[in-house]
Short mmCIF file of C-alpha atoms in Angstrom, two decimals:
data_model
loop_
_atom_site.label_atom_id
_atom_site.label_comp_id
_atom_site.label_asym_id
_atom_site.label_seq_id
_atom_site.Cartn_x
_atom_site.Cartn_y
_atom_site.Cartn_z
CA MET A 1 91.13 71.01 108.25
CA SER A 2 90.95 74.03 110.56
CA ASP A 3 92.57 77.30 109.51
CA PRO A 4 95.49 78.14 111.86
CA ASN A 5 95.07 81.88 111.13
CA ALA A 6 91.37 82.03 112.00
CA THR A 7 91.84 82.70 115.72
CA SER A 8 93.99 85.82 115.11
CA ARG A 9 91.61 87.47 112.63
CA PRO A 10 89.53 90.37 113.95
CA THR A 11 85.87 89.86 114.81
CA GLN A 12 85.24 93.52 115.68
CA ALA A 13 85.38 96.74 113.66
CA VAL A 14 84.94 100.51 113.74
CA ILE A 15 83.14 102.47 111.01
CA LEU A 16 83.96 106.19 110.92
CA ALA A 17 80.67 107.78 109.91
CA GLY A 18 80.86 111.31 111.31
CA GLY A 19 81.93 113.41 108.31
CA GLN A 20 79.92 116.36 106.98
CA GLY A 21 79.79 115.02 103.41
CA SER A 22 79.67 118.59 102.08
CA ARG A 23 80.80 117.58 98.57
CA LEU A 24 77.87 115.17 98.32
CA ARG A 25 75.18 117.80 98.82
CA PRO A 26 72.22 117.86 98.32
CA TYR A 27 72.30 114.09 99.14
CA THR A 28 73.74 114.84 102.59
CA ASP A 29 71.38 117.69 103.44
CA ASP A 30 69.11 115.30 105.35
CA ARG A 31 71.36 112.31 106.02
CA PRO A 32 75.00 111.53 106.85
CA LYS A 33 77.22 110.37 104.01
CA PRO A 34 77.14 106.65 104.98
CA MET A 35 73.34 106.75 104.66
CA VAL A 36 73.50 107.82 101.00
CA GLU A 37 72.29 105.09 98.65
CA ILE A 38 74.07 104.30 95.42
CA PRO A 39 71.30 104.33 92.77
CA GLY A 40 70.17 100.84 91.85
CA THR A 41 71.61 99.07 94.88
CA GLY A 42 68.73 99.59 97.31
CA THR A 43 71.27 99.81 100.14
CA PRO A 44 72.97 102.75 101.87
CA ILE A 45 76.75 102.64 101.92
CA ILE A 46 76.86 101.62 105.60
CA GLY A 47 74.38 98.80 104.98
CA HIS A 48 76.72 97.36 102.38
CA GLN A 49 79.67 97.75 104.77
CA LEU A 50 77.92 95.90 107.59
CA VAL A 51 77.04 92.98 105.30
CA TRP A 52 80.63 92.85 104.01
CA LEU A 53 82.08 92.91 107.54
CA ALA A 54 79.73 90.13 108.65
CA GLU A 55 80.75 88.00 105.67
CA GLU A 56 84.37 88.47 106.71
CA GLY A 57 83.79 87.13 110.23
CA VAL A 58 83.00 90.34 112.14
CA THR A 59 80.36 90.07 114.86
CA ASP A 60 80.58 93.49 116.59
CA VAL A 61 80.80 96.97 115.05
CA VAL A 62 81.16 100.39 116.66
CA VAL A 63 79.86 103.20 114.44
CA SER A 64 81.29 106.64 115.17
CA CYS A 65 78.57 109.19 114.33
CA GLY A 66 78.63 112.95 113.91
CA HIS A 67 76.72 114.88 111.23
CA LEU A 68 72.99 114.05 111.49
CA ALA A 69 73.82 111.20 113.87
CA GLU A 70 70.17 110.71 114.79
CA VAL A 71 69.27 109.77 111.19
CA LEU A 72 71.89 107.03 111.13
CA GLN A 73 70.99 105.82 114.62
CA GLU A 74 67.31 105.58 113.69
CA TRP A 75 68.11 103.53 110.58
CA LEU A 76 70.32 101.20 112.61
CA LYS A 77 67.47 100.63 115.07
CA THR A 78 65.01 99.55 112.37
CA ALA A 79 67.30 97.74 109.91
CA ASP A 80 67.84 93.97 109.94
CA LEU A 81 71.53 93.98 110.81
CA PRO A 82 73.92 91.02 110.39
CA VAL A 83 76.16 92.19 113.29
CA ASP A 84 75.79 93.74 116.75
CA VAL A 85 76.15 97.52 116.38
CA THR A 86 77.00 100.16 118.99
CA THR A 87 76.96 103.86 118.12
CA VAL A 88 79.06 106.59 119.71
CA VAL A 89 78.76 110.33 119.12
CA GLU A 90 81.59 112.80 119.74
CA THR A 91 80.40 115.58 122.04
CA GLU A 92 83.06 117.83 120.49
CA PRO A 93 85.23 117.48 117.37
CA LEU A 94 88.24 115.28 118.10
CA GLY A 95 89.73 114.99 114.61
CA ARG A 96 90.09 111.73 112.71
CA GLY A 97 92.64 110.23 115.09
CA GLY A 98 90.85 111.33 118.24
CA GLY A 99 87.54 110.09 116.85
CA LEU A 100 89.06 106.72 116.05
CA LYS A 101 90.50 106.46 119.56
CA TYR A 102 87.14 107.37 121.12
CA ALA A 103 85.32 104.75 119.04
CA ALA A 104 87.95 102.09 119.75
CA ALA A 105 87.39 102.56 123.49
CA HIS A 106 83.91 101.10 122.98
CA LEU A 107 85.02 97.90 121.24
CA PRO A 108 83.91 94.82 123.19
CA ARG A 109 87.33 93.13 123.07
CA PRO A 110 90.02 95.79 123.70
CA ASP A 111 92.78 93.16 123.86
CA SER A 112 92.00 91.86 120.36
CA ALA A 113 92.77 93.12 116.87
CA TRP A 114 90.16 95.15 114.96
CA TYR A 115 89.25 96.42 111.53
CA ALA A 116 88.31 100.00 110.70
CA THR A 117 86.87 101.61 107.61
CA ASN A 118 85.84 105.07 106.54
CA GLY A 119 82.09 105.39 106.18
CA ASP A 120 82.19 106.37 102.49
CA ILE A 121 83.99 103.31 101.09
CA TRP A 122 82.18 100.80 98.83
CA THR A 123 84.42 97.81 98.28
CA ARG A 124 84.66 94.05 98.28
CA PHE A 125 87.86 92.12 98.95
CA SER A 126 89.01 89.54 101.49
CA LEU A 127 89.53 91.10 104.90
CA ARG A 128 90.66 87.67 106.09
CA ASP A 129 93.56 87.80 103.63
CA MET A 130 94.38 91.31 104.80
CA ALA A 131 94.36 90.18 108.44
CA ASP A 132 96.72 87.32 107.59
CA PHE A 133 99.01 89.76 105.74
CA HIS A 134 98.99 92.00 108.82
CA ALA A 135 99.86 89.11 111.15
CA GLU A 136 102.62 87.75 108.92
CA ARG A 137 104.39 91.12 108.99
CA ASP A 138 103.91 91.56 112.75
CA ALA A 139 102.52 95.03 112.00
CA VAL A 140 100.81 97.33 114.47
CA ALA A 141 98.67 98.76 111.66
CA THR A 142 97.99 97.73 108.06
CA ILE A 143 96.49 100.03 105.44
CA ALA A 144 94.59 98.73 102.41
CA LEU A 145 96.08 100.22 99.23
CA ALA A 146 94.10 100.98 96.07
CA ARG A 147 95.10 102.17 92.62
CA PRO A 148 92.05 104.11 91.40
CA ARG A 149 91.67 105.11 87.77
CA ILE A 150 92.52 108.72 86.98
CA PRO A 151 89.62 110.64 85.43
CA TRP A 152 91.51 111.61 82.27
CA GLY A 153 92.94 109.81 79.28
CA ALA A 154 96.70 109.27 79.39
CA VAL A 155 99.14 109.74 76.54
CA GLN A 156 102.04 107.30 76.16
CA THR A 157 105.21 108.42 74.40
CA ASP A 158 108.50 106.79 73.42
CA GLY A 159 111.98 107.94 74.39
CA PHE A 160 112.08 110.31 71.40
CA GLY A 161 108.85 112.05 72.37
CA ARG A 162 106.59 110.46 69.76
CA VAL A 163 103.08 109.53 70.86
CA THR A 164 102.67 105.75 70.81
CA ASP A 165 99.30 105.21 72.46
CA PHE A 166 96.26 106.69 74.21
CA ILE A 167 94.99 105.00 77.38
CA GLU A 168 91.52 105.87 78.66
CA SER A 169 91.36 106.39 82.45
CA PRO A 170 94.36 104.23 83.42
CA PRO A 171 95.02 103.25 87.04
CA THR A 172 97.30 105.67 88.85
CA GLN A 173 100.87 104.44 89.23
CA TYR A 174 100.81 105.35 92.91
CA ALA A 175 98.98 103.38 95.59
CA ILE A 176 96.64 105.40 97.80
CA ASN A 177 95.23 104.84 101.27
CA ALA A 178 91.96 102.98 100.56
CA GLY A 179 90.36 103.83 103.91
CA VAL A 180 90.26 100.24 105.24
CA TYR A 181 92.55 99.09 108.06
CA VAL A 182 93.64 96.25 110.34
CA PHE A 183 94.88 97.33 113.77
CA SER A 184 96.61 95.34 116.51
CA PRO A 185 95.32 95.88 120.07
CA GLU A 186 98.13 98.30 121.01
CA PHE A 187 97.28 100.68 118.15
CA ALA A 188 94.51 102.44 120.09
CA GLY A 189 97.02 103.53 122.72
CA LEU A 190 99.16 105.22 120.06
CA LEU A 191 96.32 107.38 118.73
CA PRO A 192 96.15 111.08 119.67
CA GLU A 193 93.39 112.31 121.98
CA ARG A 194 92.76 114.96 119.33
CA GLY A 195 94.05 115.42 115.83
CA ASP A 196 94.81 113.38 112.74
CA HIS A 197 96.47 109.97 113.13
CA GLU A 198 97.57 110.06 109.49
CA ARG A 199 99.91 112.94 110.36
CA THR A 200 101.08 111.57 113.70
CA THR A 201 100.59 107.87 114.43
CA PHE A 202 101.00 106.51 110.90
CA PRO A 203 104.29 108.36 110.14
CA HIS A 204 105.65 107.29 113.55
CA LEU A 205 104.84 103.63 112.81
CA ALA A 206 106.26 103.91 109.30
CA ARG A 207 109.60 105.15 110.66
CA GLU A 208 109.67 102.15 112.99
CA ARG A 209 108.73 99.77 110.13
CA ARG A 210 105.58 98.70 111.98
CA LEU A 211 103.11 99.96 109.37
CA ALA A 212 102.18 97.64 106.48
CA GLY A 213 100.38 98.24 103.19
CA PHE A 214 98.08 95.57 101.76
CA PRO A 215 97.41 95.94 98.01
CA ILE A 216 93.74 95.35 97.24
CA PRO A 217 93.76 92.43 94.77
CA GLN A 218 93.48 93.26 91.10
CA GLY A 219 89.89 93.00 89.95
CA ALA A 220 88.40 93.65 93.41
CA TYR A 221 85.92 96.54 93.47
CA TRP A 222 86.83 99.72 95.36
CA ARG A 223 85.50 103.26 95.29
CA ALA A 224 85.33 106.14 97.74
CA ILE A 225 81.95 107.90 97.48
CA ASP A 226 82.91 111.53 97.94
CA THR A 227 80.99 113.45 95.25
CA ALA A 228 77.80 113.20 93.19
CA LYS A 229 79.96 112.06 90.27
CA ASP A 230 81.28 109.19 92.41
CA LEU A 231 77.67 108.14 93.04
CA ARG A 232 76.89 108.08 89.32
CA GLU A 233 80.10 106.23 88.44
CA ALA A 234 79.58 103.67 91.21
CA ALA A 235 76.01 103.04 90.04
CA LYS A 236 77.24 102.34 86.49
CA GLU A 237 80.12 100.15 87.67
CA LEU A 238 78.03 98.09 90.07
CA ALA A 239 75.29 97.63 87.46
CA ALA A 240 77.91 96.33 85.03
CA LEU A 241 79.15 93.92 87.71
CA GLY A 242 75.59 92.77 88.40
CA ARG A 243 75.67 93.89 92.05
#
């Protein structure tokens, strides 16, 4: 039986890969952050993302480059890619929202929905389910939500102030923006030419109840690779998962 939702799911995506990656130095001294490899995986972060997007039905990806763009572009030329990739480079800093708008202008199907992801995210969950969630809520934009573990042990107390338990690195009680998105076609027109969409477009959509939040399913892997410690932790976690 055919899936009635299949035709509305995105087949195009943007990867934002232009950040400086200063907190990942020295790894980013000679390559952009998405080109950093998690030890033991044999794959740079962006290579993993492209495989994941292809598995989720994406055929075309626009990569927005910045810091050391030529290194990323050279790798894309020589790698065996599962999708068609176009790269764009900002001639001047446009901010996250402006950069996203600039990249979206190069999508092959401007009248269709699209995914976007930050270039430092290593994750696996069903983008198809997220796209269906987005469509069911008639949202203009949907944000993936994660609950990462806090790096400290937590102390649990009762109502009288007595310690009842210690919990090692529990998940935070608050959901955070996981850096993965589904956007309807009209979203690009709401982005600023310059500046940060998370301070302009997203709050505007939230006030109008047109912004949705999709909780990443429990047990699905998610990590933002922002520091050397994140690299080490991801390597351990992925080795334990056999990936």
